Amino acid sequence: LVSIEDTFISEATTSEEVLKEIGLKLLEKGLVKEKFVENILEREENYPTGLDLSVINPSYDNIAVPHTEGEYVNTTKVIPVGLTNKIVFHNMIRPKEPLEVSNLFIILNNSPEEQSQILAKIMDFINSLDIEEAEALFQASTPSNLSDVIKNKL
């Protein structure tokens, strides 16, 4: 589900900026369709994807799992994105609540029945981390740093 060539670090400062930036890179690679960026931005506004990880460990940073309908993607993958700046996304469970996130796991899924399984795999991955691995994940500054933490776990 994850590969180093599809792992990114972004210096964006807003959710819109990072979703556009990574969305365009995914479009260039042929992983998504033309309307992907427009759709993921609209979906994030209407159905936020921030996950509060303090329930797993109070010291963990939060993540977001942006995604869109399968008709806008060409594959099934998870795209890890490390953020050099924490960015505000809104809480998936309590949409009015802003959450600062350190990492995105953009779900590309052209097979709708797999959506909940992919989200479960991401949560299993987060739950499997020890403190050192979690710190490495949240502080990764290069795609290879980020990929090293995730490799063989997701």
PDB file of C-alpha atoms in Angstrom:
ATOM      1  CA  LEU A   1       0.000   0.000   0.000  1.00  0.00           C
ATOM      2  CA  VAL A   2       2.949   2.376   0.565  1.00  0.00           C
ATOM      3  CA  SER A   3       6.093   3.029  -1.474  1.00  0.00           C
ATOM      4  CA  ILE A   4       9.038   5.412  -1.050  1.00  0.00           C
ATOM      5  CA  GLU A   5       8.444   7.056  -4.443  1.00  0.00           C
ATOM      6  CA  ASP A   6       4.940   8.000  -3.284  1.00  0.00           C
ATOM      7  CA  THR A   7       6.047   9.395   0.095  1.00  0.00           C
ATOM      8  CA  PHE A   8       6.294  13.173   0.469  1.00  0.00           C
ATOM      9  CA  ILE A   9       7.351  15.949   2.827  1.00  0.00           C
ATOM     10  CA  SER A  10       5.469  19.235   2.494  1.00  0.00           C
ATOM     11  CA  GLU A  11       6.239  22.729   3.742  1.00  0.00           C
ATOM     12  CA  ALA A  12       2.620  23.827   3.194  1.00  0.00           C
ATOM     13  CA  THR A  13       0.952  25.877   5.920  1.00  0.00           C
ATOM     14  CA  THR A  14      -2.736  25.170   5.210  1.00  0.00           C
ATOM     15  CA  SER A  15      -4.772  22.063   4.511  1.00  0.00           C
ATOM     16  CA  GLU A  16      -5.840  23.465   1.130  1.00  0.00           C
ATOM     17  CA  GLU A  17      -2.234  24.171   0.167  1.00  0.00           C
ATOM     18  CA  VAL A  18      -0.963  20.685   1.047  1.00  0.00           C
ATOM     19  CA  LEU A  19      -3.876  18.899  -0.635  1.00  0.00           C
ATOM     20  CA  LYS A  20      -3.347  20.910  -3.837  1.00  0.00           C
ATOM     21  CA  GLU A  21       0.432  20.390  -3.766  1.00  0.00           C
ATOM     22  CA  ILE A  22       0.329  16.633  -3.225  1.00  0.00           C
ATOM     23  CA  GLY A  23      -2.750  16.193  -5.419  1.00  0.00           C
ATOM     24  CA  LEU A  24      -0.923  17.756  -8.372  1.00  0.00           C
ATOM     25  CA  LYS A  25       2.090  15.494  -7.795  1.00  0.00           C
ATOM     26  CA  LEU A  26      -0.210  12.463  -7.739  1.00  0.00           C
ATOM     27  CA  LEU A  27      -1.849  13.674 -10.957  1.00  0.00           C
ATOM     28  CA  GLU A  28       1.583  13.999 -12.630  1.00  0.00           C
ATOM     29  CA  LYS A  29       2.317  10.389 -11.616  1.00  0.00           C
ATOM     30  CA  GLY A  30      -1.002   9.230 -13.084  1.00  0.00           C
ATOM     31  CA  LEU A  31      -2.255   7.960  -9.715  1.00  0.00           C
ATOM     32  CA  VAL A  32      -5.322  10.220  -9.707  1.00  0.00           C
ATOM     33  CA  LYS A  33      -7.699  11.763 -12.227  1.00  0.00           C
ATOM     34  CA  GLU A  34      -8.098  15.379 -13.302  1.00  0.00           C
ATOM     35  CA  LYS A  35     -10.903  16.205 -10.814  1.00  0.00           C
ATOM     36  CA  PHE A  36      -9.097  14.668  -7.811  1.00  0.00           C
ATOM     37  CA  VAL A  37      -7.777  17.917  -6.310  1.00  0.00           C
ATOM     38  CA  GLU A  38     -11.103  19.706  -6.632  1.00  0.00           C
ATOM     39  CA  ASN A  39     -12.941  16.750  -5.112  1.00  0.00           C
ATOM     40  CA  ILE A  40     -10.566  16.103  -2.193  1.00  0.00           C
ATOM     41  CA  LEU A  41     -10.724  19.799  -1.206  1.00  0.00           C
ATOM     42  CA  GLU A  42     -14.526  19.786  -1.313  1.00  0.00           C
ATOM     43  CA  ARG A  43     -14.731  16.508   0.573  1.00  0.00           C
ATOM     44  CA  GLU A  44     -12.317  17.696   3.289  1.00  0.00           C
ATOM     45  CA  GLU A  45     -14.473  20.779   3.835  1.00  0.00           C
ATOM     46  CA  ASN A  46     -17.682  18.742   4.134  1.00  0.00           C
ATOM     47  CA  TYR A  47     -16.323  15.582   5.772  1.00  0.00           C
ATOM     48  CA  PRO A  48     -13.180  16.408   7.783  1.00  0.00           C
ATOM     49  CA  THR A  49     -10.527  13.726   8.187  1.00  0.00           C
ATOM     50  CA  GLY A  50      -8.441  14.785  11.193  1.00  0.00           C
ATOM     51  CA  LEU A  51      -7.834  12.069  13.783  1.00  0.00           C
ATOM     52  CA  ASP A  52      -7.073  12.921  17.403  1.00  0.00           C
ATOM     53  CA  LEU A  53      -4.351  10.471  18.437  1.00  0.00           C
ATOM     54  CA  SER A  54      -4.247  11.607  22.064  1.00  0.00           C
ATOM     55  CA  VAL A  55      -6.691   8.762  22.778  1.00  0.00           C
ATOM     56  CA  ILE A  56      -3.952   6.312  21.741  1.00  0.00           C
ATOM     57  CA  ASN A  57      -1.116   8.193  23.421  1.00  0.00           C
ATOM     58  CA  PRO A  58      -1.316  11.741  24.851  1.00  0.00           C
ATOM     59  CA  SER A  59       2.176  12.501  23.510  1.00  0.00           C
ATOM     60  CA  TYR A  60       1.289  11.652  19.896  1.00  0.00           C
ATOM     61  CA  ASP A  61       0.727  14.300  17.262  1.00  0.00           C
ATOM     62  CA  ASN A  62      -2.497  14.124  15.274  1.00  0.00           C
ATOM     63  CA  ILE A  63      -2.886  12.858  11.728  1.00  0.00           C
ATOM     64  CA  ALA A  64      -5.377  13.344   8.906  1.00  0.00           C
ATOM     65  CA  VAL A  65      -6.546  10.742   6.385  1.00  0.00           C
ATOM     66  CA  PRO A  66      -7.853  12.750   3.411  1.00  0.00           C
ATOM     67  CA  HIS A  67      -9.591  10.725   0.740  1.00  0.00           C
ATOM     68  CA  THR A  68     -12.144  10.957  -2.018  1.00  0.00           C
ATOM     69  CA  GLU A  69     -14.434   8.708  -4.007  1.00  0.00           C
ATOM     70  CA  GLY A  70     -12.847   5.941  -6.068  1.00  0.00           C
ATOM     71  CA  GLU A  71     -13.948   7.496  -9.357  1.00  0.00           C
ATOM     72  CA  TYR A  72     -11.231  10.159  -8.926  1.00  0.00           C
ATOM     73  CA  VAL A  73      -8.309   7.755  -8.439  1.00  0.00           C
ATOM     74  CA  ASN A  74      -6.553   5.151 -10.599  1.00  0.00           C
ATOM     75  CA  THR A  75      -5.121   2.870  -7.909  1.00  0.00           C
ATOM     76  CA  THR A  76      -5.313   1.733  -4.295  1.00  0.00           C
ATOM     77  CA  LYS A  77      -2.464   3.169  -2.198  1.00  0.00           C
ATOM     78  CA  VAL A  78      -1.750   5.104   0.958  1.00  0.00           C
ATOM     79  CA  ILE A  79       0.291   8.266   0.365  1.00  0.00           C
ATOM     80  CA  PRO A  80       2.222   9.301   3.502  1.00  0.00           C
ATOM     81  CA  VAL A  81       2.945  13.015   3.798  1.00  0.00           C
ATOM     82  CA  GLY A  82       5.127  14.458   6.541  1.00  0.00           C
ATOM     83  CA  LEU A  83       4.503  18.109   7.341  1.00  0.00           C
ATOM     84  CA  THR A  84       7.296  20.496   8.310  1.00  0.00           C
ATOM     85  CA  ASN A  85       4.614  22.791   9.786  1.00  0.00           C
ATOM     86  CA  LYS A  86       1.667  21.522  11.794  1.00  0.00           C
ATOM     87  CA  ILE A  87      -1.478  22.214   9.779  1.00  0.00           C
ATOM     88  CA  VAL A  88      -5.048  22.601  11.006  1.00  0.00           C
ATOM     89  CA  PHE A  89      -7.509  19.989   9.796  1.00  0.00           C
ATOM     90  CA  HIS A  90     -10.865  19.383  11.439  1.00  0.00           C
ATOM     91  CA  ASN A  91     -11.715  16.394  13.594  1.00  0.00           C
ATOM     92  CA  MET A  92     -13.423  13.523  11.785  1.00  0.00           C
ATOM     93  CA  ILE A  93     -15.533  12.722  14.870  1.00  0.00           C
ATOM     94  CA  ARG A  94     -16.272  16.327  15.959  1.00  0.00           C
ATOM     95  CA  PRO A  95     -16.113  18.330  12.692  1.00  0.00           C
ATOM     96  CA  LYS A  96     -16.170  21.775  14.334  1.00  0.00           C
ATOM     97  CA  GLU A  97     -13.056  20.951  16.373  1.00  0.00           C
ATOM     98  CA  PRO A  98      -9.757  22.039  14.775  1.00  0.00           C
ATOM     99  CA  LEU A  99      -6.797  19.678  15.134  1.00  0.00           C
ATOM    100  CA  GLU A 100      -3.163  20.443  14.387  1.00  0.00           C
ATOM    101  CA  VAL A 101      -1.757  17.536  12.396  1.00  0.00           C
ATOM    102  CA  SER A 102       1.838  16.498  11.664  1.00  0.00           C
ATOM    103  CA  ASN A 103       1.222  13.797   9.068  1.00  0.00           C
ATOM    104  CA  LEU A 104      -1.252  12.931   6.366  1.00  0.00           C
ATOM    105  CA  PHE A 105      -2.073   9.496   5.081  1.00  0.00           C
ATOM    106  CA  ILE A 106      -3.898  10.256   1.845  1.00  0.00           C
ATOM    107  CA  ILE A 107      -6.017   7.269   0.899  1.00  0.00           C
ATOM    108  CA  LEU A 108      -6.283   6.514  -2.802  1.00  0.00           C
ATOM    109  CA  ASN A 109      -8.847   3.800  -3.220  1.00  0.00           C
ATOM    110  CA  ASN A 110     -10.561   2.772  -6.421  1.00  0.00           C
ATOM    111  CA  SER A 111     -12.221  -0.166  -4.669  1.00  0.00           C
ATOM    112  CA  PRO A 112     -14.967   1.186  -2.332  1.00  0.00           C
ATOM    113  CA  GLU A 113     -15.351  -2.004  -0.308  1.00  0.00           C
ATOM    114  CA  GLU A 114     -11.737  -1.676   0.881  1.00  0.00           C
ATOM    115  CA  GLN A 115     -12.090   1.820   2.409  1.00  0.00           C
ATOM    116  CA  SER A 116     -12.732   0.719   5.986  1.00  0.00           C
ATOM    117  CA  GLN A 117      -9.973  -1.923   5.758  1.00  0.00           C
ATOM    118  CA  ILE A 118      -7.429   0.691   4.655  1.00  0.00           C
ATOM    119  CA  LEU A 119      -8.413   3.036   7.474  1.00  0.00           C
ATOM    120  CA  ALA A 120      -8.148   0.103   9.909  1.00  0.00           C
ATOM    121  CA  LYS A 121      -4.639  -0.690   8.583  1.00  0.00           C
ATOM    122  CA  ILE A 122      -3.565   2.925   9.182  1.00  0.00           C
ATOM    123  CA  MET A 123      -4.907   2.811  12.747  1.00  0.00           C
ATOM    124  CA  ASP A 124      -3.270  -0.591  13.358  1.00  0.00           C
ATOM    125  CA  PHE A 125       0.003   0.917  12.119  1.00  0.00           C
ATOM    126  CA  ILE A 126      -0.311   3.881  14.525  1.00  0.00           C
ATOM    127  CA  ASN A 127      -1.188   1.524  17.396  1.00  0.00           C
ATOM    128  CA  SER A 128       1.849  -0.655  16.627  1.00  0.00           C
ATOM    129  CA  LEU A 129       4.373   2.176  17.013  1.00  0.00           C
ATOM    130  CA  ASP A 130       6.588   2.432  20.042  1.00  0.00           C
ATOM    131  CA  ILE A 131       7.458   5.913  21.352  1.00  0.00           C
ATOM    132  CA  GLU A 132      10.705   6.168  19.330  1.00  0.00           C
ATOM    133  CA  GLU A 133       8.957   5.127  16.106  1.00  0.00           C
ATOM    134  CA  ALA A 134       6.129   7.586  16.748  1.00  0.00           C
ATOM    135  CA  GLU A 135       8.605  10.420  17.309  1.00  0.00           C
ATOM    136  CA  ALA A 136      10.420   9.454  14.103  1.00  0.00           C
ATOM    137  CA  LEU A 137       7.108   9.461  12.225  1.00  0.00           C
ATOM    138  CA  PHE A 138       5.997  12.855  13.523  1.00  0.00           C
ATOM    139  CA  GLN A 139       9.434  14.440  13.019  1.00  0.00           C
ATOM    140  CA  ALA A 140      10.414  12.912   9.657  1.00  0.00           C
ATOM    141  CA  SER A 141      12.062  15.555   7.486  1.00  0.00           C
ATOM    142  CA  THR A 142      12.706  13.563   4.309  1.00  0.00           C
ATOM    143  CA  PRO A 143      10.642  11.046   2.333  1.00  0.00           C
ATOM    144  CA  SER A 144      13.177   8.324   3.164  1.00  0.00           C
ATOM    145  CA  ASN A 145      12.964   9.098   6.945  1.00  0.00           C
ATOM    146  CA  LEU A 146       9.194   8.808   6.707  1.00  0.00           C
ATOM    147  CA  SER A 147       9.344   5.691   4.547  1.00  0.00           C
ATOM    148  CA  ASP A 148      11.788   4.017   6.974  1.00  0.00           C
ATOM    149  CA  VAL A 149       9.279   4.320   9.842  1.00  0.00           C
ATOM    150  CA  ILE A 150       6.399   2.987   7.748  1.00  0.00           C
ATOM    151  CA  LYS A 151       8.250   0.313   5.784  1.00  0.00           C
ATOM    152  CA  ASN A 152       6.869  -3.183   6.326  1.00  0.00           C
ATOM    153  CA  LYS A 153       4.264  -1.894   8.795  1.00  0.00           C
ATOM    154  CA  LEU A 154       1.600  -0.475   6.501  1.00  0.00           C
TER     155      LEU A 154
END
